[in-house]
PDB file of C-alpha atoms in Angstrom:
ATOM      1  CA  UNK L  20      51.683 199.747  86.445  1.00 97.00           C
ATOM      2  CA  UNK L  21      52.931 202.574  88.629  1.00 98.00           C
ATOM      3  CA  UNK L  22      56.380 204.129  88.162  1.00 98.00           C
ATOM      4  CA  UNK L  23      58.064 207.453  88.849  1.00 98.00           C
ATOM      5  CA  UNK L  24      60.087 209.763  86.609  1.00 98.00           C
ATOM      6  CA  UNK L  25      62.652 211.986  88.340  1.00 98.00           C
ATOM      7  CA  UNK L  26      64.647 214.992  87.140  1.00 97.00           C
ATOM      8  CA  UNK L  27      66.592 217.575  89.115  1.00 93.00           C
ATOM      9  CA  UNK L  28      68.389 220.767  88.301  1.00 89.00           C
ATOM     10  CA  UNK L  29      69.818 223.402  90.621  1.00 88.00           C
ATOM     11  CA  UNK L  30      66.976 224.746  92.708  1.00 89.00           C
ATOM     12  CA  UNK L  31      64.285 222.440  91.331  1.00 93.00           C
ATOM     13  CA  UNK L  32      63.555 218.752  91.729  1.00 94.00           C
ATOM     14  CA  UNK L  33      60.641 216.935  90.122  1.00 96.00           C
ATOM     15  CA  UNK L  34      59.304 213.462  90.876  1.00 97.00           C
ATOM     16  CA  UNK L  35      56.311 212.503  88.745  1.00 97.00           C
ATOM     17  CA  UNK L  36      54.186 209.449  89.517  1.00 98.00           C
ATOM     18  CA  UNK L  37      52.418 207.875  86.561  1.00 97.00           C
ATOM     19  CA  UNK L  38      50.749 204.732  85.294  1.00 98.00           C
ATOM     20  CA  UNK L  39      52.259 203.089  82.223  1.00 97.00           C
ATOM     21  CA  UNK L  40      51.282 200.030  80.254  1.00 97.00           C
ATOM     22  CA  UNK L  41      53.031 196.738  80.972  1.00 96.00           C
ATOM     23  CA  UNK L  42      55.983 196.412  78.590  1.00 95.00           C
ATOM     24  CA  UNK L  43      56.536 200.178  78.275  1.00 97.00           C
ATOM     25  CA  UNK L  44      60.116 201.252  77.646  1.00 98.00           C
ATOM     26  CA  UNK L  45      61.999 203.934  79.532  1.00 98.00           C
ATOM     27  CA  UNK L  46      61.625 206.276  76.561  1.00 97.00           C
ATOM     28  CA  UNK L  47      57.864 205.710  76.333  1.00 98.00           C
ATOM     29  CA  UNK L  48      57.484 206.371  80.059  1.00 98.00           C
ATOM     30  CA  UNK L  49      59.547 209.574  79.894  1.00 97.00           C
ATOM     31  CA  UNK L  50      57.529 210.861  76.954  1.00 97.00           C
ATOM     32  CA  UNK L  51      54.229 209.932  78.640  1.00 97.00           C
ATOM     33  CA  UNK L  52      55.245 211.747  81.843  1.00 97.00           C
ATOM     34  CA  UNK L  53      55.231 215.156  80.114  1.00 96.00           C
ATOM     35  CA  UNK L  54      58.614 216.018  81.615  1.00 97.00           C
ATOM     36  CA  UNK L  55      60.095 216.843  78.189  1.00 96.00           C
ATOM     37  CA  UNK L  56      57.543 219.624  77.734  1.00 96.00           C
ATOM     38  CA  UNK L  57      58.196 220.917  81.246  1.00 95.00           C
ATOM     39  CA  UNK L  58      61.976 220.882  80.768  1.00 95.00           C
ATOM     40  CA  UNK L  59      62.715 221.467  77.069  1.00 94.00           C
ATOM     41  CA  UNK L  60      66.469 221.444  77.785  1.00 92.00           C
ATOM     42  CA  UNK L  61      66.327 217.643  78.178  1.00 94.00           C
ATOM     43  CA  UNK L  62      67.676 216.008  75.032  1.00 93.00           C
ATOM     44  CA  UNK L  63      66.786 212.334  75.239  1.00 93.00           C
ATOM     45  CA  UNK L  64      69.284 211.460  72.518  1.00 91.00           C
ATOM     46  CA  UNK L  65      72.116 212.847  74.686  1.00 91.00           C
ATOM     47  CA  UNK L  66      70.807 212.479  78.256  1.00 93.00           C
ATOM     48  CA  UNK L  67      71.935 209.641  80.471  1.00 95.00           C
ATOM     49  CA  UNK L  68      69.115 207.829  82.236  1.00 97.00           C
ATOM     50  CA  UNK L  69      68.889 205.208  84.943  1.00 97.00           C
ATOM     51  CA  UNK L  70      66.555 203.211  87.122  1.00 97.00           C
ATOM     52  CA  UNK L  71      67.367 203.648  90.820  1.00 96.00           C
ATOM     53  CA  UNK L  72      70.844 205.025  89.969  1.00 94.00           C
ATOM     54  CA  UNK L  73      71.712 202.114  87.653  1.00 97.00           C
ATOM     55  CA  UNK L  74      72.306 203.273  84.079  1.00 96.00           C
ATOM     56  CA  UNK L  75      69.872 201.984  81.479  1.00 97.00           C
ATOM     57  CA  UNK L  76      69.051 202.518  77.821  1.00 97.00           C
ATOM     58  CA  UNK L  77      65.947 204.154  76.364  1.00 97.00           C
ATOM     59  CA  UNK L  78      64.668 200.774  75.141  1.00 97.00           C
ATOM     60  CA  UNK L  79      64.882 199.225  78.628  1.00 97.00           C
ATOM     61  CA  UNK L  80      61.444 197.956  79.728  1.00 97.00           C
ATOM     62  CA  UNK L  81      60.300 199.468  83.023  1.00 98.00           C
ATOM     63  CA  UNK L  82      58.797 197.447  85.851  1.00 97.00           C
ATOM     64  CA  UNK L  83      56.174 198.345  88.394  1.00 97.00           C
ATOM     65  CA  UNK L  84      57.676 200.480  91.160  1.00 97.00           C
ATOM     66  CA  UNK L  85      60.688 201.667  89.109  1.00 98.00           C
ATOM     67  CA  UNK L  86      62.020 205.202  89.548  1.00 98.00           C
ATOM     68  CA  UNK L  87      63.298 206.356  86.177  1.00 97.00           C
ATOM     69  CA  UNK L  88      65.905 209.088  86.546  1.00 98.00           C
ATOM     70  CA  UNK L  89      67.072 211.573  83.921  1.00 97.00           C
ATOM     71  CA  UNK L  90      70.576 212.865  84.588  1.00 95.00           C
ATOM     72  CA  UNK L  91      72.001 216.250  83.636  1.00 88.00           C
ATOM     73  CA  UNK L  92      75.467 216.384  82.067  1.00 78.00           C
ATOM     74  CA  UNK L  93      78.328 217.106  84.464  1.00 68.00           C
ATOM     75  CA  UNK L  94      79.680 220.639  84.281  1.00 66.00           C
ATOM     76  CA  UNK L  95      83.057 219.650  85.714  1.00 62.00           C
ATOM     77  CA  UNK L  96      85.087 216.469  85.717  1.00 66.00           C
ATOM     78  CA  UNK L  97      84.826 215.132  89.305  1.00 66.00           C
ATOM     79  CA  UNK L  98      88.484 214.039  89.382  1.00 76.00           C
ATOM     80  CA  UNK L  99      89.684 217.430  88.170  1.00 73.00           C
ATOM     81  CA  UNK L 100      87.463 219.241  90.686  1.00 69.00           C
ATOM     82  CA  UNK L 101      88.893 217.083  93.498  1.00 76.00           C
ATOM     83  CA  UNK L 102      92.462 217.865  92.378  1.00 77.00           C
ATOM     84  CA  UNK L 103      91.678 221.589  92.322  1.00 75.00           C
ATOM     85  CA  UNK L 104      90.227 221.477  95.846  1.00 77.00           C
ATOM     86  CA  UNK L 105      93.242 219.560  97.111  1.00 79.00           C
ATOM     87  CA  UNK L 106      95.616 222.047  95.479  1.00 79.00           C
ATOM     88  CA  UNK L 107      93.783 224.992  97.064  1.00 77.00           C
ATOM     89  CA  UNK L 108      93.968 223.342 100.511  1.00 76.00           C
ATOM     90  CA  UNK L 109      97.702 222.860  99.994  1.00 68.00           C
ATOM     91  CA  UNK L 110      98.153 226.540  99.174  1.00 66.00           C
ATOM     92  CA  UNK L 111      96.144 227.660 102.227  1.00 61.00           C
ATOM     93  CA  UNK L 112      97.930 225.333 104.637  1.00 57.00           C
TER      94      UNK L 112
END
């Protein structure tokens, strides 16, 4: 069955199409895609993954047409970043 594996980092986005066996898990699909060799910084034990933006676990079976996404860790807390931007606007205004 056909699925896609997606990964993005600043300046580079990759979307790999591949065929996997029926019943394959997310982890099996990621490993089969070769993306871990292309991006050795991906640590599957730590990385968050999802299917079409919905979080899933490595043992989640994939279905035909799924887009499996590997997420990078956040470098800043979104709430804190928003507070900082708001504070800077307040100082400028």
